[in-house]
Amino acid sequence: MKRTFKGIAGLVICSVMGISLAACGGNSANAPQAQNGSAAGGDSTKPVTLRFSWWGNDTRHQATLKAIDAYTKLHPNVKIEAEYTGFDGFYNKLLTQFAGGTAPDLFQFTYEWDNDMYDFLLDLKQSKSLDTSGYDPSVLKNFANYKDKMIMAPAGATSVSLFYNQAFFQKYGIPENTEWTWDNLMEIGKKVHAQDPNAYLLTADIDVIYKLILQPYVAQMTGKNWINDDYTPAFDNAALTKGLTYLSELYKNGVLEPFGDSSAFVGKMEQNPKWIKGQIGILFDYISAFDKYKQSVPGGQLGVAAYPMAPNAPQSGNPIAAGTGFAVNKTSPNAEEAVKFINWMVNDKDAALILGAQRGIPATSTARKALEDAKQLDSNITKGLDLAAKQKTIAPNVISINADLAQIAKDSLQKLIYQKETPEQAADEILKAYAPKLAALKK
Amino acid sequence: MLRYGKEPALTGRLVKNILLLALGLLMIYPLIWLFFGSFKTNTDLFGSLSLFPKTFVWDAYSKGWRGTGQFTYGTFFLNTLMLVVPTVFFTVVSSAIVAYGFARFQFPLKGALFALMISTLMLPQAVIIIPRYLIFRNLGWLDGYWPFIVPAIFACYPFFIFMLIQFFRGLPRELDESAVMDGCNPVTILFRILLPLCKPALFSAAIFQFIWTWNDFFNSLIFINSVKKYTVSLALRMTIDSTGGTVAWNQIMSMSVLAILPPLLIFFMFQRYFVEGIATTGIKG
């Protein structure tokens, strides 16, 4: 009995030691946060620490770090802590941080998250520090605003483009100035595959199939978005069936690389060995990815062409999107300082020259002009955007890019691709599954 | 020496060794590929299956080490050590103490507490991550290494406790009794008699914990924000971005090669104890 007691006492002592150690750590970790809080006042000379998080690759990190340096030299009272990483996991981490009340003061944001994060974001209209005069009003309306609040300051414009391998086109005698329609895509694709069974005109992962082939194809028929603003599908069964039939024909005729081969490269089509070896002619992706495809294709011979359009289509289904930008955490004690920094990043000429086109072509006129004057814009990227701008298009809405709806459609698409379902069955299945989901989202 | 059956013939031994060699090569091939991959260009990496690069890239290591320019991998390795070393140390110490308690003492509610401990072993990570995050936030420990070290101090790794309990049970109680005769108290019994005998199990726990913590990505991602506090596993993901831009894969691979070296060395150095520990926890005295 005595021995037992001593044993327990030993354990208790150990745990008490543990607690006191832990408490020390807590205090020291708390200290900088408390400092942050005390600097909350609006005085512009008081020292302020801002946490700024973004995602991207090496060049974007370096450009942004340089911009931070330049800004803190102009405003010595502001200290900016950079938190940067790759894209994967960024969304989950940001949501966790919002839930835990530990989100950074400002961060890179995309309008695709409007619906999920709306409640946590500052209304930039309330802030006098952001000059929005350089933005195209339609960009503000379509991408910056959501439910009557302005939650994002768009950083740059991008749109979907058709990338093609120039050597591939020469080999199969495809003119580079072809005006692509869905029909000639099918015809030429058939010929290519007939000449060489290892070659395919097109590759696409499941995201591209859904977002950049099926949705625009249907949108060019209906002239509307994927989902209407009143949460009803903007297409009927017949239109969807037609789109799905076209898709299954692409596979049956060997126009699209077999799904099993391409599905290993979701979101990283530039790593597809067939593309690298020049056995694939065309890719669809956002024009901002030009650089990565140029580096992956043999000899860097990459061309940009207009996205396929059906003749007489009322709209292209390929809007110019100010996809990403900056948003501010509503609960940040230094929100005003964060907005000032954002204002500098999107409007200032020097900032534009430092940031370049790392977040797409700058969305404000002053920044874009600064880059054009300094001849820093890649002509291919401007070309891609101009081609997309020429087509008639309508503004995208947030409900059309809902992730749950995408998952429903992708599940059925895979059944279609593996020929477990006919286009008619798949269309029925998608519409049936959409109804309750849309009803739930509307609430 | 013990003999099991007949000594195999020369040809038999040859066949066996060649088979083992081939199997070993198959196992280690990914590592070899990773090593050569760090000298390849992106086109080479994704365009061909051959092991050797067509064009050698020599500067992947120096460029990769520099990171994005703000902090070098020196910082990230140091950070990882600052996280991993205390975590491993406290895990081993605290788990041994708790296991000792369960293995050698009778106390009220022992059965219930043991069942509770085992049930936390079954609990999936995903279930507890949010409450843990909230607790650590309230304590003000986020963006630091306390969320890793403090649970280690409090023996929050039931797997190791369980492993050590099994080992303690294998040691004869007579040892404790004779130690008491010689004037030992429970603490000195643990540190002077039992722990030296437990070396294999302790090393196994340390090796496991080292490798798991070193490789851990998810917890680091959730709990650490500042780039200057990034661990190696976070740093490796820093520039992998699927949304645009080019990723210099050879730099990431070269840093991956460096990142797997410490766990690899630890494993090979302490392999002997590790095998003993695993093998003997199952044997009852």
XYZ file of C-alpha atoms in Angstrom:
728
model
C 0.000 0.000 0.000
C 2.735 2.392 0.956
C 4.603 1.593 -2.203
C 1.527 2.296 -4.289
C 1.098 5.668 -2.652
C 4.680 6.654 -3.357
C 4.275 5.611 -6.950
C 1.230 7.806 -7.363
C 2.975 10.687 -5.635
C 5.831 10.376 -8.099
C 3.443 10.555 -11.015
C 1.680 13.561 -9.529
C 4.969 15.398 -9.126
C 5.858 14.649 -12.694
C 2.562 15.956 -14.009
C 2.745 19.105 -11.884
C 6.156 19.772 -13.352
C 4.658 19.257 -16.762
C 1.894 21.757 -16.097
C 4.213 24.489 -14.842
C 6.497 23.994 -17.836
C 3.529 24.169 -20.132
C 2.206 27.309 -18.472
C 5.510 29.082 -19.081
C 5.245 28.250 -22.757
C 1.719 29.575 -22.869
C 2.719 32.942 -21.506
C 5.621 33.491 -23.816
C 3.569 32.489 -26.843
C 0.800 34.841 -25.800
C 2.969 37.911 -25.521
C 3.199 38.913 -29.201
C -0.544 38.486 -29.648
C -1.229 40.877 -26.824
C 1.053 43.391 -28.493
C -0.973 43.109 -31.656
C -4.102 43.957 -29.793
C -2.682 47.085 -28.190
C -1.720 48.470 -31.580
C -5.338 48.460 -32.669
C -5.773 52.231 -32.817
C -6.202 54.004 -36.140
C -3.051 56.101 -35.702
C -0.982 55.525 -38.829
C 2.386 55.899 -37.140
C 1.808 53.344 -34.417
C 3.655 50.097 -34.975
C 1.395 47.480 -36.516
C 2.015 43.835 -37.305
C -0.024 42.306 -40.101
C -0.229 38.633 -40.915
C -0.569 38.080 -44.648
C -1.040 34.608 -46.075
C -1.140 33.523 -49.684
C -0.582 30.484 -51.867
C 1.541 30.133 -54.948
C 4.773 28.935 -56.433
C 8.317 30.158 -55.989
C 8.154 33.142 -58.337
C 4.945 34.414 -56.790
C 6.408 34.039 -53.301
C 9.498 35.988 -54.250
C 7.582 38.765 -55.985
C 5.225 39.108 -53.039
C 8.065 39.118 -50.508
C 9.758 41.881 -52.502
C 6.538 43.856 -52.538
C 6.259 43.474 -48.764
C 9.810 44.772 -48.410
C 9.060 47.770 -50.569
C 5.882 48.572 -48.655
C 7.460 48.312 -45.228
C 10.222 50.668 -46.379
C 7.539 53.218 -47.285
C 5.700 52.600 -44.019
C 8.284 51.773 -41.373
C 5.634 51.406 -38.679
C 4.092 48.422 -40.465
C 5.526 44.971 -40.080
C 4.137 42.254 -42.341
C 4.508 38.613 -41.452
C 4.397 36.472 -44.554
C 2.694 33.099 -44.372
C 2.930 31.390 -47.719
C 2.488 27.868 -48.988
C 1.326 25.857 -51.984
C -2.365 25.764 -52.860
C -3.165 22.322 -51.470
C -4.459 22.554 -47.939
C -4.745 26.354 -48.018
C -8.540 26.356 -48.073
C -8.835 23.819 -45.242
C -6.347 25.660 -43.129
C -8.040 29.013 -43.656
C -11.412 27.556 -42.666
C -9.889 25.980 -39.547
C -8.335 29.314 -38.658
C -11.636 31.133 -39.069
C -13.354 28.568 -36.906
C -10.649 28.951 -34.277
C -10.453 32.730 -34.504
C -6.804 32.651 -35.515
C -7.039 33.666 -39.170
C -4.449 36.071 -40.578
C -5.284 39.762 -40.998
C -5.308 39.599 -44.776
C -4.948 36.813 -47.289
C -5.186 35.798 -50.889
C -8.744 34.841 -51.717
C -10.767 33.522 -54.615
C -14.378 34.361 -55.365
C -15.074 30.628 -55.509
C -15.050 30.633 -51.691
C -17.529 33.532 -51.364
C -20.312 31.320 -50.119
C -18.205 29.539 -47.478
C -16.278 32.448 -46.029
C -18.593 35.416 -46.554
C -19.375 35.780 -42.854
C -15.753 36.122 -41.864
C -14.743 38.843 -44.307
C -14.588 42.599 -43.975
C -16.828 44.743 -46.169
C -14.230 46.703 -48.093
C -16.844 49.320 -49.039
C -16.874 50.454 -45.422
C -13.190 51.201 -45.594
C -12.038 54.507 -47.039
C -8.513 53.298 -47.723
C -9.282 51.274 -50.833
C -9.470 53.149 -54.116
C -11.694 51.162 -56.468
C -11.751 53.699 -59.290
C -9.196 51.737 -61.333
C -11.415 48.660 -61.541
C -13.821 47.904 -64.330
C -17.266 48.220 -62.659
C -18.340 44.861 -64.042
C -15.309 43.192 -62.455
C -16.295 44.698 -59.131
C -19.890 43.636 -59.541
C -19.133 40.081 -60.602
C -16.121 39.147 -58.516
C -15.562 41.592 -55.688
C -19.098 41.836 -54.378
C -21.213 39.174 -52.796
C -24.550 39.678 -51.088
C -24.182 43.500 -51.094
C -20.759 43.481 -49.502
C -17.440 44.001 -51.229
C -15.339 41.187 -49.813
C -12.455 40.897 -52.239
C -10.108 43.317 -53.946
C -9.462 41.498 -57.249
C -5.789 41.109 -58.105
C -5.751 39.955 -61.677
C -7.805 38.774 -64.598
C -7.654 35.366 -66.215
C -9.772 33.234 -68.514
C -9.768 29.788 -70.004
C -7.647 29.378 -73.078
C -6.823 26.710 -75.603
C -3.144 25.754 -75.437
C -1.729 23.837 -78.368
C 1.521 22.098 -79.154
C 2.810 23.753 -82.347
C 4.940 20.786 -83.393
C 1.945 18.478 -83.024
C -0.141 20.750 -85.249
C 2.561 20.751 -87.941
C 2.909 16.973 -87.788
C -0.800 16.365 -88.354
C -1.305 19.295 -90.716
C -3.619 21.270 -88.469
C -3.537 24.983 -89.334
C -2.580 27.093 -86.344
C -5.231 29.661 -87.167
C -8.060 27.115 -87.004
C -11.140 28.630 -85.481
C -12.139 25.944 -83.081
C -15.722 24.770 -82.825
C -16.937 21.700 -80.992
C -17.580 20.007 -84.351
C -14.175 20.510 -85.934
C -12.560 19.509 -82.639
C -14.296 16.139 -83.065
C -13.466 15.822 -86.790
C -9.792 16.712 -86.502
C -9.448 14.617 -83.374
C -10.802 11.572 -85.221
C -8.299 12.056 -88.055
C -5.369 12.424 -85.687
C -6.255 9.261 -83.829
C -6.758 7.376 -87.107
C -3.242 8.369 -88.263
C -1.559 7.376 -85.002
C -3.415 5.301 -82.399
C -1.038 6.605 -79.731
C -1.865 10.248 -80.401
C -4.841 12.160 -79.070
C -5.921 15.668 -79.961
C -7.078 16.403 -76.436
C -6.498 15.464 -72.821
C -8.629 16.402 -69.845
C -8.888 15.435 -66.205
C -12.245 15.130 -64.478
C -12.220 18.778 -63.351
C -11.481 19.987 -66.860
C -14.146 17.700 -68.326
C -16.765 19.092 -65.985
C -15.748 22.736 -65.737
C -14.125 23.485 -69.069
C -15.888 21.128 -71.490
C -19.339 20.093 -70.275
C -20.366 23.361 -68.591
C -19.301 25.701 -71.439
C -20.720 23.315 -74.051
C -24.111 23.412 -72.366
C -23.815 27.142 -71.643
C -23.239 27.841 -75.335
C -26.551 26.123 -76.066
C -28.588 27.723 -73.292
C -26.889 31.118 -73.198
C -26.989 31.006 -69.411
C -24.855 30.034 -66.443
C -24.807 26.437 -65.188
C -27.223 27.224 -62.353
C -29.603 30.187 -62.381
C -29.482 32.816 -59.650
C -32.733 31.406 -58.251
C -31.040 28.034 -57.600
C -32.616 26.124 -60.464
C -30.548 24.351 -63.130
C -30.173 26.591 -66.175
C -30.439 23.622 -68.530
C -33.088 21.053 -69.274
C -32.681 17.338 -69.625
C -32.317 17.569 -73.414
C -29.467 20.092 -73.294
C -27.584 18.117 -70.674
C -28.083 14.866 -72.584
C -26.676 16.547 -75.684
C -23.611 17.702 -73.775
C -23.068 14.261 -72.277
C -23.505 12.605 -75.661
C -20.846 14.894 -77.134
C -18.519 13.986 -74.298
C -18.976 10.255 -74.705
C -18.407 10.664 -78.467
C -15.077 12.362 -77.702
C -14.009 9.226 -75.880
C -15.468 6.765 -78.363
C -13.703 8.442 -81.272
C -10.338 8.630 -79.549
C -10.337 12.412 -79.542
C -9.800 12.551 -75.791
C -6.982 10.603 -74.154
C -8.483 7.552 -72.364
C -9.727 8.533 -68.931
C -7.647 5.927 -67.105
C -4.423 7.426 -68.500
C -5.248 11.052 -67.821
C -6.796 10.630 -64.387
C -3.381 10.285 -62.737
C -2.703 13.934 -63.568
C -5.668 15.765 -62.099
C -4.702 19.407 -61.709
C -1.235 18.746 -63.109
C -1.759 18.022 -66.775
C 1.704 19.422 -67.491
C 3.097 16.219 -65.946
C 1.265 13.946 -68.365
C 3.973 11.975 -70.225
C 1.965 11.962 -73.472
C 1.792 15.751 -73.402
C 5.503 16.021 -72.675
C 6.336 13.610 -75.503
C 4.180 15.587 -77.898
C 1.488 12.939 -78.387
C -1.270 15.301 -77.274
C -2.218 18.406 -79.218
C -4.521 20.510 -77.071
C -5.160 21.379 -73.444
C -7.725 23.672 -71.867
C -6.652 25.629 -68.819
C -6.536 29.117 -67.370
C -4.245 31.438 -69.295
C -2.302 32.205 -66.118
C -0.880 28.680 -66.390
C 0.775 29.500 -69.731
C 4.270 29.388 -68.298
C 3.934 25.948 -66.798
C 2.679 24.387 -70.046
C 5.276 26.200 -72.118
C 8.024 24.664 -70.004
C 6.585 21.166 -70.227
C 6.153 20.951 -73.994
C 9.181 19.926 -76.136
C 11.085 22.998 -77.334
C 8.640 25.305 -75.568
C 6.576 25.504 -78.766
C 3.257 26.408 -77.232
C 0.529 28.384 -78.941
C -2.594 30.036 -77.613
C -5.884 30.019 -79.485
C -9.482 30.976 -78.812
C -11.656 28.603 -76.846
C -14.057 26.460 -78.961
C -17.336 28.159 -79.841
C -20.432 26.625 -81.308
C -21.591 28.624 -84.375
C -24.237 31.191 -83.392
C -23.833 30.451 -79.703
C -25.374 33.235 -77.637
C -22.360 33.289 -75.305
C -19.034 31.523 -74.822
C -19.437 30.215 -71.283
C -15.873 31.374 -70.767
C -15.956 34.644 -68.835
C -12.923 36.693 -67.994
C -12.620 36.103 -64.303
C -10.848 38.197 -61.741
C -10.419 34.879 -60.027
C -8.165 35.722 -57.130
C -7.607 38.795 -55.033
C -7.157 39.886 -51.461
C -9.581 39.820 -48.569
C -9.428 41.050 -45.002
C -10.374 39.222 -41.830
C -13.383 40.949 -40.269
C -12.116 40.421 -36.740
C -8.647 41.777 -37.389
C -7.784 44.662 -35.050
C -5.624 46.138 -37.805
C -8.129 45.857 -40.621
C -7.636 49.448 -41.761
C -3.881 49.008 -42.110
C -4.465 45.753 -43.994
C -6.752 47.547 -46.458
C -4.122 50.253 -46.984
C -1.594 47.579 -47.894
C -4.039 45.930 -50.294
C -4.759 49.304 -51.862
C -1.054 49.762 -52.490
C -0.701 46.271 -53.975
C -3.546 46.613 -56.453
C -3.203 50.282 -57.417
C 0.387 51.428 -57.027
C 2.621 51.533 -60.102
C 5.743 50.381 -58.274
C 3.824 47.544 -56.684
C 2.568 46.514 -60.114
C 6.104 46.385 -61.460
C 7.249 44.244 -58.542
C 4.261 41.888 -58.536
C 4.132 41.596 -62.317
C 1.545 39.177 -63.653
C 2.052 36.727 -60.787
C -1.674 36.795 -59.965
C -2.875 37.203 -63.530
C -2.957 40.410 -65.493
C -3.516 43.230 -62.971
C -7.185 44.061 -62.629
C -6.863 47.807 -62.107
C -6.153 50.145 -65.033
C -3.228 51.903 -63.317
C -1.399 48.676 -62.552
C -2.050 47.217 -65.979
C -0.819 50.398 -67.666
C 2.337 50.361 -65.565
C 3.091 46.823 -66.732
C 2.270 47.610 -70.370
C 4.503 50.692 -70.325
C 7.345 48.661 -68.877
C 6.655 45.917 -71.477
C 6.478 43.326 -68.713
C 3.379 41.520 -69.951
C 3.796 38.200 -71.707
C 2.228 38.697 -75.128
C 0.716 35.193 -75.050
C -1.129 35.918 -71.833
C -2.542 39.186 -73.214
C -3.464 37.343 -76.400
C -5.368 34.665 -74.463
C -7.284 37.264 -72.505
C -8.050 39.343 -75.592
C -9.372 36.290 -77.443
C -11.678 35.483 -74.542
C -12.758 39.115 -74.236
C -13.817 39.183 -77.911
C -16.545 36.606 -77.338
C -19.857 37.486 -75.864
C -20.135 36.126 -72.378
C -22.179 36.535 -69.257
C -21.046 37.013 -65.709
C -20.448 33.839 -63.744
C -22.382 33.298 -60.531
C -21.118 31.625 -57.417
C -23.708 28.864 -57.176
C -22.582 27.444 -60.527
C -19.170 26.537 -59.096
C -20.493 24.890 -55.943
C -18.254 21.977 -54.963
C -21.089 19.630 -53.945
C -22.852 20.072 -57.269
C -19.549 19.454 -59.014
C -19.085 16.201 -57.114
C -22.554 14.948 -58.045
C -21.899 15.636 -61.723
C -18.387 14.175 -61.641
C -19.677 10.907 -60.176
C -22.157 10.527 -62.999
C -19.582 11.634 -65.560
C -17.284 8.816 -64.538
C -20.076 6.283 -64.906
C -20.702 7.704 -68.360
C -17.036 7.586 -69.326
C -16.710 3.968 -68.211
C -19.911 3.232 -70.166
C -21.860 2.101 -67.138
C -24.538 4.627 -68.059
C -25.886 6.087 -71.268
C -25.950 9.889 -71.660
C -29.716 9.801 -71.016
C -29.304 7.873 -67.763
C -26.474 10.125 -66.605
C -28.500 13.263 -67.353
C -31.455 11.896 -65.392
C -29.196 10.980 -62.507
C -27.534 14.392 -62.342
C -30.818 16.315 -62.459
C -32.379 14.045 -59.861
C -29.451 14.500 -57.463
C -29.263 18.253 -58.088
C -32.849 18.966 -57.012
C -32.527 18.238 -53.268
C -29.000 19.654 -53.122
C -30.095 22.938 -54.694
C -33.084 23.135 -52.382
C -30.762 22.705 -49.416
C -28.296 25.311 -50.704
C -31.039 27.869 -51.261
C -31.813 28.034 -47.547
C 24.329 -23.118 -32.274
C 20.797 -24.075 -33.122
C 20.328 -25.833 -36.445
C 17.036 -25.900 -38.273
C 17.175 -28.776 -40.731
C 20.057 -29.321 -43.141
C 22.559 -26.701 -44.229
C 21.313 -25.602 -47.705
C 23.405 -26.383 -50.768
C 25.425 -23.684 -52.539
C 22.928 -23.296 -55.367
C 20.109 -23.056 -52.872
C 21.908 -20.284 -51.028
C 22.657 -18.468 -54.275
C 19.048 -18.583 -55.395
C 17.893 -17.404 -51.994
C 20.330 -14.522 -51.900
C 19.568 -13.386 -55.422
C 15.870 -13.429 -54.645
C 16.430 -11.445 -51.461
C 18.661 -8.991 -53.292
C 16.055 -8.451 -55.991
C 13.346 -7.948 -53.393
C 15.537 -5.521 -51.446
C 16.281 -3.563 -54.583
C 12.575 -3.387 -55.334
C 11.945 -1.976 -51.867
C 14.658 0.641 -52.023
C 14.070 1.578 -55.676
C 11.852 4.578 -54.878
C 14.662 6.068 -52.806
C 17.165 5.514 -55.596
C 14.751 7.040 -58.057
C 14.248 10.034 -55.783
C 18.002 10.520 -55.563
C 18.489 10.488 -59.327
C 15.336 12.528 -59.766
C 16.983 15.385 -57.941
C 19.354 15.764 -60.898
C 16.684 15.730 -63.607
C 14.867 18.462 -65.459
C 11.072 18.593 -65.235
C 10.754 17.238 -68.785
C 12.963 14.309 -67.891
C 11.089 13.608 -64.682
C 7.673 13.299 -66.240
C 8.576 12.350 -69.791
C 10.719 9.270 -69.348
C 10.883 6.272 -67.083
C 14.639 5.865 -67.173
C 16.522 6.122 -63.914
C 19.386 8.256 -65.187
C 18.829 11.852 -66.230
C 19.351 12.822 -69.873
C 20.676 16.197 -68.855
C 22.194 16.514 -65.412
C 21.096 19.461 -63.294
C 23.769 20.096 -60.706
C 22.456 23.120 -58.876
C 19.191 21.662 -57.540
C 20.712 21.145 -54.093
C 22.183 24.618 -53.703
C 19.124 26.334 -55.168
C 16.740 24.158 -53.208
C 18.587 24.803 -49.955
C 18.006 28.533 -50.366
C 14.243 27.954 -50.320
C 12.285 31.014 -51.425
C 15.084 33.282 -50.281
C 13.579 34.331 -46.976
C 14.722 31.357 -44.945
C 17.058 28.570 -45.962
C 16.497 24.912 -45.291
C 18.989 25.312 -42.440
C 16.238 27.108 -40.535
C 13.676 24.468 -41.435
C 15.889 21.580 -40.351
C 16.690 23.345 -37.103
C 12.975 23.958 -36.523
C 12.199 20.325 -37.146
C 14.851 19.261 -34.654
C 13.499 21.709 -32.093
C 10.123 20.082 -32.509
C 11.150 16.459 -32.843
C 13.859 16.049 -30.198
C 11.841 17.227 -27.154
C 8.780 15.402 -28.451
C 10.644 12.115 -28.718
C 12.407 12.555 -25.387
C 9.253 13.391 -23.424
C 7.233 10.707 -25.177
C 9.668 8.012 -24.096
C 9.996 9.267 -20.507
C 6.308 9.900 -19.893
C 5.138 6.721 -21.609
C 7.577 4.662 -19.543
C 6.315 6.183 -16.298
C 2.664 5.651 -17.161
C 3.320 2.140 -18.418
C 5.190 1.363 -15.175
C 2.161 2.475 -13.219
C -0.196 0.284 -15.164
C 2.095 -2.730 -15.194
C 3.198 -2.857 -11.561
C 0.699 -1.106 -9.299
C -2.808 -1.696 -8.053
C -4.900 1.434 -7.697
C -8.600 2.269 -7.689
C -10.260 2.320 -11.126
C -7.202 0.786 -12.735
C -9.301 -1.339 -15.059
C -11.451 1.571 -16.142
C -8.465 3.844 -16.697
C -6.701 1.180 -18.707
C -9.781 0.722 -20.879
C -9.933 4.509 -21.350
C -6.301 4.608 -22.401
C -6.808 1.797 -24.887
C -9.925 3.440 -26.270
C -7.959 6.612 -27.062
C -5.658 4.384 -29.058
C -8.586 3.556 -31.316
C -9.693 7.170 -31.756
C -9.016 8.450 -35.281
C -6.909 11.604 -35.687
C -9.605 13.362 -37.664
C -12.072 13.239 -34.797
C -9.884 14.958 -32.243
C -8.165 17.533 -34.410
C -10.787 20.259 -33.933
C -11.117 20.010 -30.140
C -7.341 19.862 -29.920
C -7.037 22.942 -32.091
C -9.490 24.842 -29.900
C -7.762 23.794 -26.676
C -4.349 24.835 -27.943
C -5.772 28.109 -29.225
C -7.242 28.907 -25.798
C -3.900 28.138 -24.235
C -2.213 30.418 -26.767
C 0.090 27.720 -28.093
C -0.681 27.996 -31.775
C 2.122 28.822 -34.173
C 4.652 27.101 -31.950
C 5.843 23.645 -31.002
C 3.982 23.288 -27.700
C 1.037 21.427 -29.304
C 3.535 18.684 -30.081
C 5.716 18.746 -26.998
C 3.117 19.131 -24.239
C 1.078 16.061 -25.246
C 4.369 14.184 -25.221
C 5.063 15.346 -21.654
C 1.636 14.045 -20.628
C 2.039 10.679 -22.321
C -0.668 11.301 -24.902
C 0.602 8.523 -27.139
C -1.284 5.411 -25.981
C 0.419 3.202 -28.544
C 3.777 3.570 -26.782
C 2.251 3.160 -23.336
C 0.656 -0.064 -24.451
C 3.873 -1.309 -26.014
C 5.858 -0.586 -22.850
C 3.227 -2.148 -20.588
C 3.592 -5.344 -22.562
C 7.348 -5.177 -22.118
C 7.193 -4.469 -18.363
C 4.875 -7.402 -17.905
C 7.512 -9.586 -19.465
C 10.069 -8.633 -16.797
C 9.863 -10.897 -13.713
C 8.374 -9.294 -10.593
C 11.067 -11.015 -8.513
C 13.469 -8.361 -9.761
C 11.362 -5.634 -8.159
C 11.032 -7.584 -4.947
C 14.741 -8.160 -4.559
C 15.333 -4.490 -5.314
C 12.955 -3.561 -2.494
C 14.974 -5.823 -0.205
C 18.056 -3.884 -1.205
C 16.358 -0.637 -0.245
C 14.949 0.626 -3.539
C 11.795 2.713 -3.684
C 9.421 2.610 -6.684
C 11.235 5.439 -8.481
C 14.671 3.868 -8.180
C 13.264 0.486 -9.206
C 12.023 2.071 -12.401
C 15.153 3.996 -13.247
C 17.833 1.602 -11.999
C 16.338 -1.828 -12.577
C 13.535 -1.769 -15.123
C 14.462 0.935 -17.630
C 17.946 -0.446 -18.372
C 16.285 -3.789 -19.118
C 13.751 -2.044 -21.310
C 16.292 -0.559 -23.678
C 14.994 -2.360 -26.769
C 11.422 -1.233 -26.150
C 12.495 2.322 -25.348
C 14.525 2.506 -28.522
C 11.614 1.186 -30.552
C 9.367 3.868 -29.114
C 11.972 6.545 -29.783
C 12.556 5.424 -33.358
C 8.851 5.224 -34.125
C 8.149 8.589 -32.582
C 11.109 10.205 -34.311
C 10.086 8.996 -37.749
C 6.396 9.767 -37.267
C 6.972 13.250 -35.930
C 9.619 14.019 -38.515
C 7.293 12.987 -41.330
C 4.147 14.491 -39.879
C 2.633 16.983 -42.292
C -0.971 17.433 -41.233
C -0.452 18.544 -37.637
C 2.346 20.890 -38.622
C 0.129 22.391 -41.306
C -2.674 23.028 -38.856
C -0.656 24.302 -35.906
C 2.184 26.276 -37.508
C 1.619 29.489 -39.460
C 4.825 31.492 -39.674
C 7.234 30.557 -42.397
C 10.131 31.103 -40.012
C 8.746 28.301 -37.842
C 8.035 25.889 -40.707
C 9.243 22.339 -40.375
C 10.868 20.523 -43.277
C 7.650 18.758 -44.229
C 5.874 22.109 -44.550
C 8.800 23.705 -46.335
C 8.723 20.990 -48.980
C 5.126 21.859 -49.775
C 5.812 25.578 -49.788
C 6.193 25.908 -53.528
C 4.156 22.978 -54.827
C 1.231 24.792 -56.319
C -1.207 23.201 -58.716
C -2.977 26.419 -59.681
C -0.370 27.866 -61.993
C 3.263 28.540 -62.473
C 6.144 26.133 -62.775
C 7.371 23.956 -59.947
C 11.083 23.170 -59.854
C 10.643 19.522 -58.982
C 14.353 18.749 -58.896
C 14.793 21.234 -56.043
C 11.927 19.681 -54.122
C 13.355 16.210 -54.719
C 16.836 17.236 -53.655
C 15.453 18.623 -50.411
C 13.367 15.474 -49.973
C 16.547 13.436 -50.224
C 18.049 15.513 -47.421
C 14.807 15.325 -45.441
C 14.711 11.531 -45.388
C 18.363 11.203 -44.387
C 17.928 11.725 -40.599
C 15.114 9.168 -40.169
C 17.017 6.783 -42.405
C 20.231 7.139 -40.395
C 18.401 6.815 -37.089
C 16.683 3.710 -38.313
C 19.829 1.995 -39.526
C 21.835 2.979 -36.465
C 19.310 1.663 -33.953
C 17.849 -1.097 -36.077
C 19.320 -3.765 -33.777
C 17.418 -2.538 -30.725
C 14.355 -1.899 -32.788
C 14.070 -5.482 -33.972
C 14.721 -6.808 -30.476
C 12.079 -4.500 -29.036
C 9.401 -5.519 -31.470
C 10.219 -9.200 -31.163
C 10.338 -9.333 -27.380
C 7.245 -7.300 -26.488
C 5.213 -10.305 -27.499
C 7.078 -12.813 -25.297
C 5.853 -13.373 -21.776
C 8.399 -14.056 -19.013
